[in-house]
Structure formats: C-alpha cells, structure tokens
PDB file of C-alpha atoms in Angstrom:
ATOM      1  CA  UNK A   1       3.322  35.048 -19.119  1.00 43.00           C
ATOM      2  CA  UNK A   2       6.219  33.625 -16.656  1.00 49.00           C
ATOM      3  CA  UNK A   3       4.773  34.605 -13.059  1.00 86.00           C
ATOM      4  CA  UNK A   4       8.391  33.966 -11.237  1.00 93.00           C
ATOM      5  CA  UNK A   5      11.943  35.477 -11.874  1.00 94.00           C
ATOM      6  CA  UNK A   6      15.403  33.166 -11.662  1.00 96.00           C
ATOM      7  CA  UNK A   7      18.376  33.363 -12.744  1.00 97.00           C
ATOM      8  CA  UNK A   8      19.767  31.168 -15.788  1.00 96.00           C
ATOM      9  CA  UNK A   9      22.055  29.923 -13.608  1.00 97.00           C
ATOM     10  CA  UNK A  10      24.411  29.663 -10.673  1.00 97.00           C
ATOM     11  CA  UNK A  11      27.510  28.195  -9.267  1.00 97.00           C
ATOM     12  CA  UNK A  12      27.910  26.605  -6.179  1.00 96.00           C
ATOM     13  CA  UNK A  13      30.617  24.672  -4.168  1.00 96.00           C
ATOM     14  CA  UNK A  14      30.685  21.817  -2.882  1.00 96.00           C
ATOM     15  CA  UNK A  15      29.737  21.708   0.891  1.00 95.00           C
ATOM     16  CA  UNK A  16      28.260  25.367   1.069  1.00 96.00           C
ATOM     17  CA  UNK A  17      25.495  26.884   1.487  1.00 96.00           C
ATOM     18  CA  UNK A  18      23.371  27.929  -1.909  1.00 97.00           C
ATOM     19  CA  UNK A  19      20.830  30.739  -2.069  1.00 98.00           C
ATOM     20  CA  UNK A  20      18.531  30.236  -5.213  1.00 98.00           C
ATOM     21  CA  UNK A  21      16.185  33.804  -5.669  1.00 98.00           C
ATOM     22  CA  UNK A  22      13.190  33.675  -6.815  1.00 97.00           C
ATOM     23  CA  UNK A  23      11.192  37.235  -7.928  1.00 96.00           C
ATOM     24  CA  UNK A  24       6.982  37.332  -7.377  1.00 95.00           C
ATOM     25  CA  UNK A  25       6.264  40.700  -7.751  1.00 94.00           C
ATOM     26  CA  UNK A  26       2.505  39.838  -9.052  1.00 91.00           C
ATOM     27  CA  UNK A  27       2.061  37.436  -6.679  1.00 92.00           C
ATOM     28  CA  UNK A  28      -1.500  36.913  -5.085  1.00 89.00           C
ATOM     29  CA  UNK A  29      -2.605  36.285  -1.564  1.00 88.00           C
ATOM     30  CA  UNK A  30      -3.756  32.719  -2.431  1.00 86.00           C
ATOM     31  CA  UNK A  31      -0.687  31.626  -4.623  1.00 88.00           C
ATOM     32  CA  UNK A  32       1.299  29.086  -2.862  1.00 90.00           C
ATOM     33  CA  UNK A  33       5.430  29.422  -3.080  1.00 93.00           C
ATOM     34  CA  UNK A  34       6.357  25.440  -4.864  1.00 93.00           C
ATOM     35  CA  UNK A  35      10.262  24.665  -5.603  1.00 96.00           C
ATOM     36  CA  UNK A  36      10.797  21.413  -7.426  1.00 96.00           C
ATOM     37  CA  UNK A  37      14.193  20.233  -9.282  1.00 97.00           C
ATOM     38  CA  UNK A  38      14.797  18.229 -11.801  1.00 95.00           C
ATOM     39  CA  UNK A  39      17.886  16.206 -11.758  1.00 94.00           C
ATOM     40  CA  UNK A  40      19.546  15.228 -15.032  1.00 90.00           C
ATOM     41  CA  UNK A  41      17.408  12.409 -16.802  1.00 86.00           C
ATOM     42  CA  UNK A  42      15.004  12.209 -14.215  1.00 90.00           C
ATOM     43  CA  UNK A  43      11.746  14.149 -14.172  1.00 92.00           C
ATOM     44  CA  UNK A  44      10.804  17.095 -11.355  1.00 94.00           C
ATOM     45  CA  UNK A  45      11.380  16.258  -7.482  1.00 94.00           C
ATOM     46  CA  UNK A  46       9.404  18.309  -5.649  1.00 93.00           C
ATOM     47  CA  UNK A  47      11.355  19.839  -2.635  1.00 95.00           C
ATOM     48  CA  UNK A  48       9.289  22.400  -0.353  1.00 94.00           C
ATOM     49  CA  UNK A  49       6.468  24.754  -0.798  1.00 92.00           C
ATOM     50  CA  UNK A  50       5.309  27.993   1.836  1.00 92.00           C
ATOM     51  CA  UNK A  51       2.839  30.428   1.528  1.00 92.00           C
ATOM     52  CA  UNK A  52       3.532  32.842   4.009  1.00 92.00           C
ATOM     53  CA  UNK A  53       6.020  31.701   6.621  1.00 91.00           C
ATOM     54  CA  UNK A  54       9.526  30.056   6.752  1.00 93.00           C
ATOM     55  CA  UNK A  55       9.418  26.581   6.059  1.00 93.00           C
ATOM     56  CA  UNK A  56      11.923  23.555   6.380  1.00 95.00           C
ATOM     57  CA  UNK A  57      12.406  20.195   5.697  1.00 92.00           C
ATOM     58  CA  UNK A  58      14.783  17.402   5.302  1.00 91.00           C
ATOM     59  CA  UNK A  59      15.993  19.003   2.033  1.00 90.00           C
ATOM     60  CA  UNK A  60      16.072  22.233   2.405  1.00 95.00           C
ATOM     61  CA  UNK A  61      14.444  25.651   3.922  1.00 97.00           C
ATOM     62  CA  UNK A  62      12.238  28.351   1.795  1.00 97.00           C
ATOM     63  CA  UNK A  63      12.696  31.759   3.293  1.00 97.00           C
ATOM     64  CA  UNK A  64       9.662  33.774   1.979  1.00 97.00           C
ATOM     65  CA  UNK A  65      10.133  38.052   1.965  1.00 96.00           C
ATOM     66  CA  UNK A  66       7.526  39.463   4.259  1.00 95.00           C
ATOM     67  CA  UNK A  67       5.606  41.377   1.066  1.00 95.00           C
ATOM     68  CA  UNK A  68       5.161  38.422  -0.473  1.00 95.00           C
ATOM     69  CA  UNK A  69       7.521  39.198  -3.578  1.00 95.00           C
ATOM     70  CA  UNK A  70      10.454  36.846  -2.829  1.00 96.00           C
ATOM     71  CA  UNK A  71      11.361  34.215  -1.524  1.00 97.00           C
ATOM     72  CA  UNK A  72      14.835  32.023  -1.585  1.00 98.00           C
ATOM     73  CA  UNK A  73      15.600  28.591  -1.926  1.00 98.00           C
ATOM     74  CA  UNK A  74      18.275  27.473   0.759  1.00 98.00           C
ATOM     75  CA  UNK A  75      20.510  24.369   0.644  1.00 97.00           C
ATOM     76  CA  UNK A  76      22.202  24.125   3.546  1.00 94.00           C
ATOM     77  CA  UNK A  77      24.919  22.411   2.466  1.00 95.00           C
ATOM     78  CA  UNK A  78      25.452  21.746  -1.315  1.00 96.00           C
ATOM     79  CA  UNK A  79      26.736  18.453  -2.693  1.00 96.00           C
ATOM     80  CA  UNK A  80      27.493  17.868  -5.694  1.00 96.00           C
ATOM     81  CA  UNK A  81      23.895  15.422  -5.769  1.00 95.00           C
ATOM     82  CA  UNK A  82      22.297  19.016  -5.768  1.00 96.00           C
ATOM     83  CA  UNK A  83      23.245  19.829  -8.882  1.00 97.00           C
ATOM     84  CA  UNK A  84      20.304  20.352 -11.229  1.00 97.00           C
ATOM     85  CA  UNK A  85      17.584  22.816 -12.550  1.00 97.00           C
ATOM     86  CA  UNK A  86      15.143  24.132 -10.062  1.00 98.00           C
ATOM     87  CA  UNK A  87      11.863  25.657 -10.799  1.00 96.00           C
ATOM     88  CA  UNK A  88       9.841  28.081  -8.476  1.00 96.00           C
ATOM     89  CA  UNK A  89       6.045  27.673  -9.266  1.00 92.00           C
ATOM     90  CA  UNK A  90       3.006  30.112  -7.874  1.00 90.00           C
ATOM     91  CA  UNK A  91       0.257  27.950  -7.691  1.00 84.00           C
ATOM     92  CA  UNK A  92      -3.402  29.641  -6.760  1.00 79.00           C
ATOM     93  CA  UNK A  93      -5.150  27.221  -4.314  1.00 73.00           C
ATOM     94  CA  UNK A  94      -8.011  29.435  -5.244  1.00 69.00           C
ATOM     95  CA  UNK A  95      -8.763  27.470  -8.895  1.00 62.00           C
ATOM     96  CA  UNK A  96      -9.459  23.474  -9.262  1.00 56.00           C
ATOM     97  CA  UNK A  97      -8.495  21.720 -11.788  1.00 54.00           C
ATOM     98  CA  UNK A  98      -5.355  23.138 -14.435  1.00 54.00           C
ATOM     99  CA  UNK A  99      -5.782  26.110 -13.614  1.00 54.00           C
ATOM    100  CA  UNK A 100      -4.488  25.152 -10.425  1.00 57.00           C
ATOM    101  CA  UNK A 101      -1.933  23.687 -12.323  1.00 71.00           C
ATOM    102  CA  UNK A 102       1.542  23.391 -11.681  1.00 80.00           C
ATOM    103  CA  UNK A 103       3.377  25.295 -14.718  1.00 82.00           C
ATOM    104  CA  UNK A 104       6.886  25.367 -15.072  1.00 87.00           C
ATOM    105  CA  UNK A 105       9.086  28.176 -15.833  1.00 87.00           C
ATOM    106  CA  UNK A 106      12.968  27.758 -17.246  1.00 89.00           C
ATOM    107  CA  UNK A 107      14.291  27.418 -13.485  1.00 94.00           C
ATOM    108  CA  UNK A 108      17.430  28.160 -12.792  1.00 97.00           C
ATOM    109  CA  UNK A 109      20.593  25.713 -13.504  1.00 97.00           C
ATOM    110  CA  UNK A 110      22.576  25.052 -10.495  1.00 98.00           C
ATOM    111  CA  UNK A 111      26.252  23.820 -10.815  1.00 97.00           C
ATOM    112  CA  UNK A 112      28.408  22.216  -7.673  1.00 97.00           C
ATOM    113  CA  UNK A 113      31.927  22.042  -8.296  1.00 96.00           C
ATOM    114  CA  UNK A 114      33.808  20.105  -6.275  1.00 93.00           C
TER     115      UNK A 114
ATOM    116  CA  UNK B   1       5.626   0.606  -6.000  1.00 54.00           C
ATOM    117  CA  UNK B   2       6.543   3.035  -3.505  1.00 76.00           C
ATOM    118  CA  UNK B   3       6.844   6.429  -7.271  1.00 92.00           C
ATOM    119  CA  UNK B   4       5.161   6.756  -9.831  1.00 95.00           C
ATOM    120  CA  UNK B   5       6.189   3.844 -12.195  1.00 96.00           C
ATOM    121  CA  UNK B   6       6.085   4.731 -16.598  1.00 97.00           C
ATOM    122  CA  UNK B   7       6.045   2.768 -19.222  1.00 97.00           C
ATOM    123  CA  UNK B   8       8.422   2.180 -21.318  1.00 97.00           C
ATOM    124  CA  UNK B   9      10.893   4.184 -20.211  1.00 95.00           C
ATOM    125  CA  UNK B  10      12.312   4.544 -24.021  1.00 97.00           C
ATOM    126  CA  UNK B  11      10.273   4.370 -26.978  1.00 97.00           C
ATOM    127  CA  UNK B  12      11.400   4.618 -31.067  1.00 98.00           C
ATOM    128  CA  UNK B  13       8.701   4.972 -33.569  1.00 97.00           C
ATOM    129  CA  UNK B  14       8.439   5.199 -37.118  1.00 97.00           C
ATOM    130  CA  UNK B  15       6.990   8.520 -38.669  1.00 97.00           C
ATOM    131  CA  UNK B  16       3.378   8.024 -38.446  1.00 97.00           C
ATOM    132  CA  UNK B  17       2.647   4.996 -36.471  1.00 98.00           C
ATOM    133  CA  UNK B  18       0.904   5.440 -33.539  1.00 98.00           C
ATOM    134  CA  UNK B  19       2.072   4.383 -29.543  1.00 98.00           C
ATOM    135  CA  UNK B  20       0.629   4.333 -25.867  1.00 98.00           C
ATOM    136  CA  UNK B  21       2.355   5.091 -23.221  1.00 98.00           C
ATOM    137  CA  UNK B  22       1.504   4.352 -19.614  1.00 97.00           C
ATOM    138  CA  UNK B  23       1.543   5.264 -16.075  1.00 97.00           C
ATOM    139  CA  UNK B  24       1.150   4.404 -13.195  1.00 96.00           C
ATOM    140  CA  UNK B  25       0.314   6.547 -10.441  1.00 95.00           C
ATOM    141  CA  UNK B  26       1.185   6.260  -6.947  1.00 94.00           C
ATOM    142  CA  UNK B  27      -2.105   4.155  -4.665  1.00 91.00           C
ATOM    143  CA  UNK B  28      -4.833   6.573  -3.796  1.00 89.00           C
ATOM    144  CA  UNK B  29      -3.436   9.832  -5.669  1.00 90.00           C
ATOM    145  CA  UNK B  30      -6.618  11.175  -6.907  1.00 88.00           C
ATOM    146  CA  UNK B  31      -5.086  13.918  -9.005  1.00 89.00           C
ATOM    147  CA  UNK B  32      -2.903  12.763 -12.375  1.00 92.00           C
ATOM    148  CA  UNK B  33      -1.140  15.079 -14.824  1.00 93.00           C
ATOM    149  CA  UNK B  34       0.769  14.357 -18.119  1.00 96.00           C
ATOM    150  CA  UNK B  35       3.309  16.955 -19.470  1.00 95.00           C
ATOM    151  CA  UNK B  36       6.005  16.907 -22.523  1.00 96.00           C
ATOM    152  CA  UNK B  37       9.857  17.863 -22.330  1.00 95.00           C
ATOM    153  CA  UNK B  38      11.311  18.591 -25.443  1.00 94.00           C
ATOM    154  CA  UNK B  39      14.701  18.732 -25.597  1.00 91.00           C
ATOM    155  CA  UNK B  40      16.377  21.641 -23.564  1.00 85.00           C
ATOM    156  CA  UNK B  41      12.907  23.174 -22.772  1.00 87.00           C
ATOM    157  CA  UNK B  42      10.666  23.682 -19.995  1.00 87.00           C
ATOM    158  CA  UNK B  43       7.426  20.694 -19.314  1.00 92.00           C
ATOM    159  CA  UNK B  44       4.598  21.173 -21.218  1.00 92.00           C
ATOM    160  CA  UNK B  45       0.953  20.762 -19.791  1.00 92.00           C
ATOM    161  CA  UNK B  46      -0.769  18.645 -21.876  1.00 94.00           C
ATOM    162  CA  UNK B  47      -4.197  16.924 -19.523  1.00 93.00           C
ATOM    163  CA  UNK B  48      -5.138  16.803 -16.174  1.00 90.00           C
ATOM    164  CA  UNK B  49      -6.734  13.882 -14.154  1.00 90.00           C
ATOM    165  CA  UNK B  50      -8.859  14.697 -10.573  1.00 86.00           C
ATOM    166  CA  UNK B  51     -10.732  11.658  -9.434  1.00 81.00           C
ATOM    167  CA  UNK B  52     -14.393  11.088 -11.625  1.00 82.00           C
ATOM    168  CA  UNK B  53     -14.687  14.288 -13.038  1.00 84.00           C
ATOM    169  CA  UNK B  54     -13.516  14.510 -16.619  1.00 86.00           C
ATOM    170  CA  UNK B  55     -10.501  15.420 -17.593  1.00 89.00           C
ATOM    171  CA  UNK B  56      -9.208  18.678 -18.369  1.00 88.00           C
ATOM    172  CA  UNK B  57      -7.926  17.961 -21.816  1.00 90.00           C
ATOM    173  CA  UNK B  58      -6.712  21.867 -22.472  1.00 89.00           C
ATOM    174  CA  UNK B  59      -3.240  21.303 -23.237  1.00 91.00           C
ATOM    175  CA  UNK B  60      -3.165  18.572 -25.599  1.00 94.00           C
ATOM    176  CA  UNK B  61      -1.584  19.714 -28.957  1.00 94.00           C
ATOM    177  CA  UNK B  62      -3.215  18.505 -30.944  1.00 94.00           C
ATOM    178  CA  UNK B  63      -6.134  16.336 -31.877  1.00 95.00           C
ATOM    179  CA  UNK B  64      -3.768  13.106 -32.368  1.00 97.00           C
ATOM    180  CA  UNK B  65      -3.483  13.648 -28.729  1.00 97.00           C
ATOM    181  CA  UNK B  66      -5.180  11.616 -26.650  1.00 97.00           C
ATOM    182  CA  UNK B  67      -5.593   9.915 -22.782  1.00 96.00           C
ATOM    183  CA  UNK B  68      -7.482   7.846 -21.049  1.00 95.00           C
ATOM    184  CA  UNK B  69      -7.737   7.175 -17.037  1.00 94.00           C
ATOM    185  CA  UNK B  70      -9.428   4.152 -15.410  1.00 84.00           C
ATOM    186  CA  UNK B  71     -11.135   5.397 -11.807  1.00 79.00           C
ATOM    187  CA  UNK B  72      -7.583   6.042  -9.502  1.00 79.00           C
ATOM    188  CA  UNK B  73      -5.054   3.889 -11.440  1.00 89.00           C
ATOM    189  CA  UNK B  74      -3.374   3.418 -14.579  1.00 95.00           C
ATOM    190  CA  UNK B  75      -3.708   6.189 -16.861  1.00 96.00           C
ATOM    191  CA  UNK B  76      -2.156   5.993 -20.759  1.00 97.00           C
ATOM    192  CA  UNK B  77      -0.915   8.585 -22.888  1.00 98.00           C
ATOM    193  CA  UNK B  78      -1.767   7.664 -26.265  1.00 98.00           C
ATOM    194  CA  UNK B  79      -0.044   9.926 -29.630  1.00 98.00           C
ATOM    195  CA  UNK B  80      -1.732   8.770 -33.269  1.00 98.00           C
ATOM    196  CA  UNK B  81       0.438   9.526 -36.115  1.00 98.00           C
ATOM    197  CA  UNK B  82       3.276  10.437 -34.710  1.00 98.00           C
ATOM    198  CA  UNK B  83       5.343  13.304 -36.122  1.00 97.00           C
ATOM    199  CA  UNK B  84       8.975  13.764 -35.526  1.00 96.00           C
ATOM    200  CA  UNK B  85       8.491  17.149 -33.484  1.00 96.00           C
ATOM    201  CA  UNK B  86       6.403  15.026 -31.143  1.00 97.00           C
ATOM    202  CA  UNK B  87       9.567  13.192 -29.930  1.00 98.00           C
ATOM    203  CA  UNK B  88      10.530  14.449 -26.143  1.00 97.00           C
ATOM    204  CA  UNK B  89      10.029  13.323 -22.936  1.00 97.00           C
ATOM    205  CA  UNK B  90       6.300  12.619 -21.688  1.00 98.00           C
ATOM    206  CA  UNK B  91       6.572  12.773 -17.804  1.00 97.00           C
ATOM    207  CA  UNK B  92       3.941  11.568 -15.671  1.00 96.00           C
ATOM    208  CA  UNK B  93       3.023  12.668 -12.010  1.00 94.00           C
ATOM    209  CA  UNK B  94       0.472  12.064  -9.394  1.00 93.00           C
ATOM    210  CA  UNK B  95      -0.643  13.672  -6.383  1.00 89.00           C
ATOM    211  CA  UNK B  96      -2.878  13.125  -2.906  1.00 85.00           C
ATOM    212  CA  UNK B  97      -4.806  16.030  -3.926  1.00 70.00           C
ATOM    213  CA  UNK B  98      -4.378  19.493  -6.276  1.00 57.00           C
ATOM    214  CA  UNK B  99      -4.623  21.639  -4.744  1.00 64.00           C
ATOM    215  CA  UNK B 100      -2.636  21.805  -1.387  1.00 70.00           C
ATOM    216  CA  UNK B 101       0.042  18.668  -2.576  1.00 77.00           C
ATOM    217  CA  UNK B 102       3.313  18.336  -4.359  1.00 85.00           C
ATOM    218  CA  UNK B 103       3.718  16.387  -7.140  1.00 90.00           C
ATOM    219  CA  UNK B 104       5.614  13.315  -7.476  1.00 93.00           C
ATOM    220  CA  UNK B 105       7.061  12.843 -10.943  1.00 95.00           C
ATOM    221  CA  UNK B 106       7.799   9.510 -12.663  1.00 95.00           C
ATOM    222  CA  UNK B 107      10.927   9.260 -14.105  1.00 93.00           C
ATOM    223  CA  UNK B 108       9.062   9.809 -17.737  1.00 96.00           C
ATOM    224  CA  UNK B 109       8.927   8.087 -21.537  1.00 97.00           C
ATOM    225  CA  UNK B 110      11.258   9.419 -23.823  1.00 97.00           C
ATOM    226  CA  UNK B 111       9.931   8.825 -27.221  1.00 98.00           C
ATOM    227  CA  UNK B 112      11.828  10.026 -30.182  1.00 98.00           C
ATOM    228  CA  UNK B 113       9.901   9.428 -34.089  1.00 97.00           C
ATOM    229  CA  UNK B 114      12.407   8.930 -37.037  1.00 97.00           C
TER     230      UNK B 114
END
C-alpha cells in the first residue's frame, strides 16, 4: 500500500540541476513529505521535509504542489556524490509511535554522469 | 560521537547461532528504530522505542527476534537460532522526536548467515 509513486531511476549530468518527482495523490492534511537518500553501502540520510510551503536547506530544495498531490526534490547542482537512491515518504503526524513511522518504498535511483 | 553508531559493522555467523547487534543513538534522542534491508530491497521496519514507553514490536518477523533499550541509550537487537533468510543489513536510526524531526541512521550491521 505504497502512498507515494516515484520513477525507478533517473540520470543526470554532473553540475546540472536535478528534479526528482514524487506523486502522492492520496496525501492527507496531516501528512508531512519527507525525503531521504541512501548512498551505496550506507544507511539512509535525511534530506529535507515539508508540509505545504516550499522548503530550502543546504542540501536541496523541496517544491510542493499547491494541491499537495505531488512534490519535487531539487538538487541545484548535482555532483558525483549525489548518486544514490532517493526516497519520498509521507508521515502522518496525527499518529504516535510507529504508526507515524517512516515506510520506505523503492525510491528513485539517481545516476550522475561526469 | 556525533552520529548513530552500530556494531559490529559486519557479522558472519553459522546457521542456528544467536547474534546480538548493538546501536548507540545520538545523545538526547528519545526515539530509536530498527530496520532490516535485504540485498537489493527496501527497508523493513522492525521495532520502535520511544522514551520509557513500551516498544512497538509490530514489525518483528518472528519470535526469534527481540530488542531491548535501556532508557534513552543503547539498544541491542538479538536474533536467536539464525536462519539464512536473516542475512541482511540491520539499520538503526534515532530521532529527537518521533513526529516532527528527521531520523539519523547508522551505517548498519551487515549480517551473513552461512
């Protein structure tokens, strides 16, 4: 019962921007949109999260559609180190405990070409 | 340390033996999660600890799996009578708050049952 849909894979060129899409058409009003990434042979790494407004941090930007049914993770300038699996996850803050747990899907495997 | 520390980083064990995996969360993090990731697969939730509340064990795959956490510190995941299907990377994550903050993951313990 995956709540988000992401492309299986994407390719990017080094030093170019990357837009990673995520569809979440059944999102509820209390679902936060979280993004994590997992580099090869490492644990997942938190990237960014948001509720309604676009968010920026040192790693990336998160653009959230006005109807909240989709979002886009933006890497402004891809580097080889950004090659990873990117996970888009919804997390309902109305639930305590592991009902508000992060449920990881298959994510998008991003390849970055030199 | 500054991050979530897991030990050992690698463990090879014989089928039928018991193993114990350790997780040192970030100091002050009240929430602690265990996940399992089989080769080429996504993350599976195993168990969740939040402060002094009873742990949520709903993700444990069988009664051979158990976990403990002392207060808000170290956690151990024990697998009894290991089977080959237990081979996976076991990931631990911690967070200040289970609802609004992102998780910090460790690098995992790679368990191989031969």
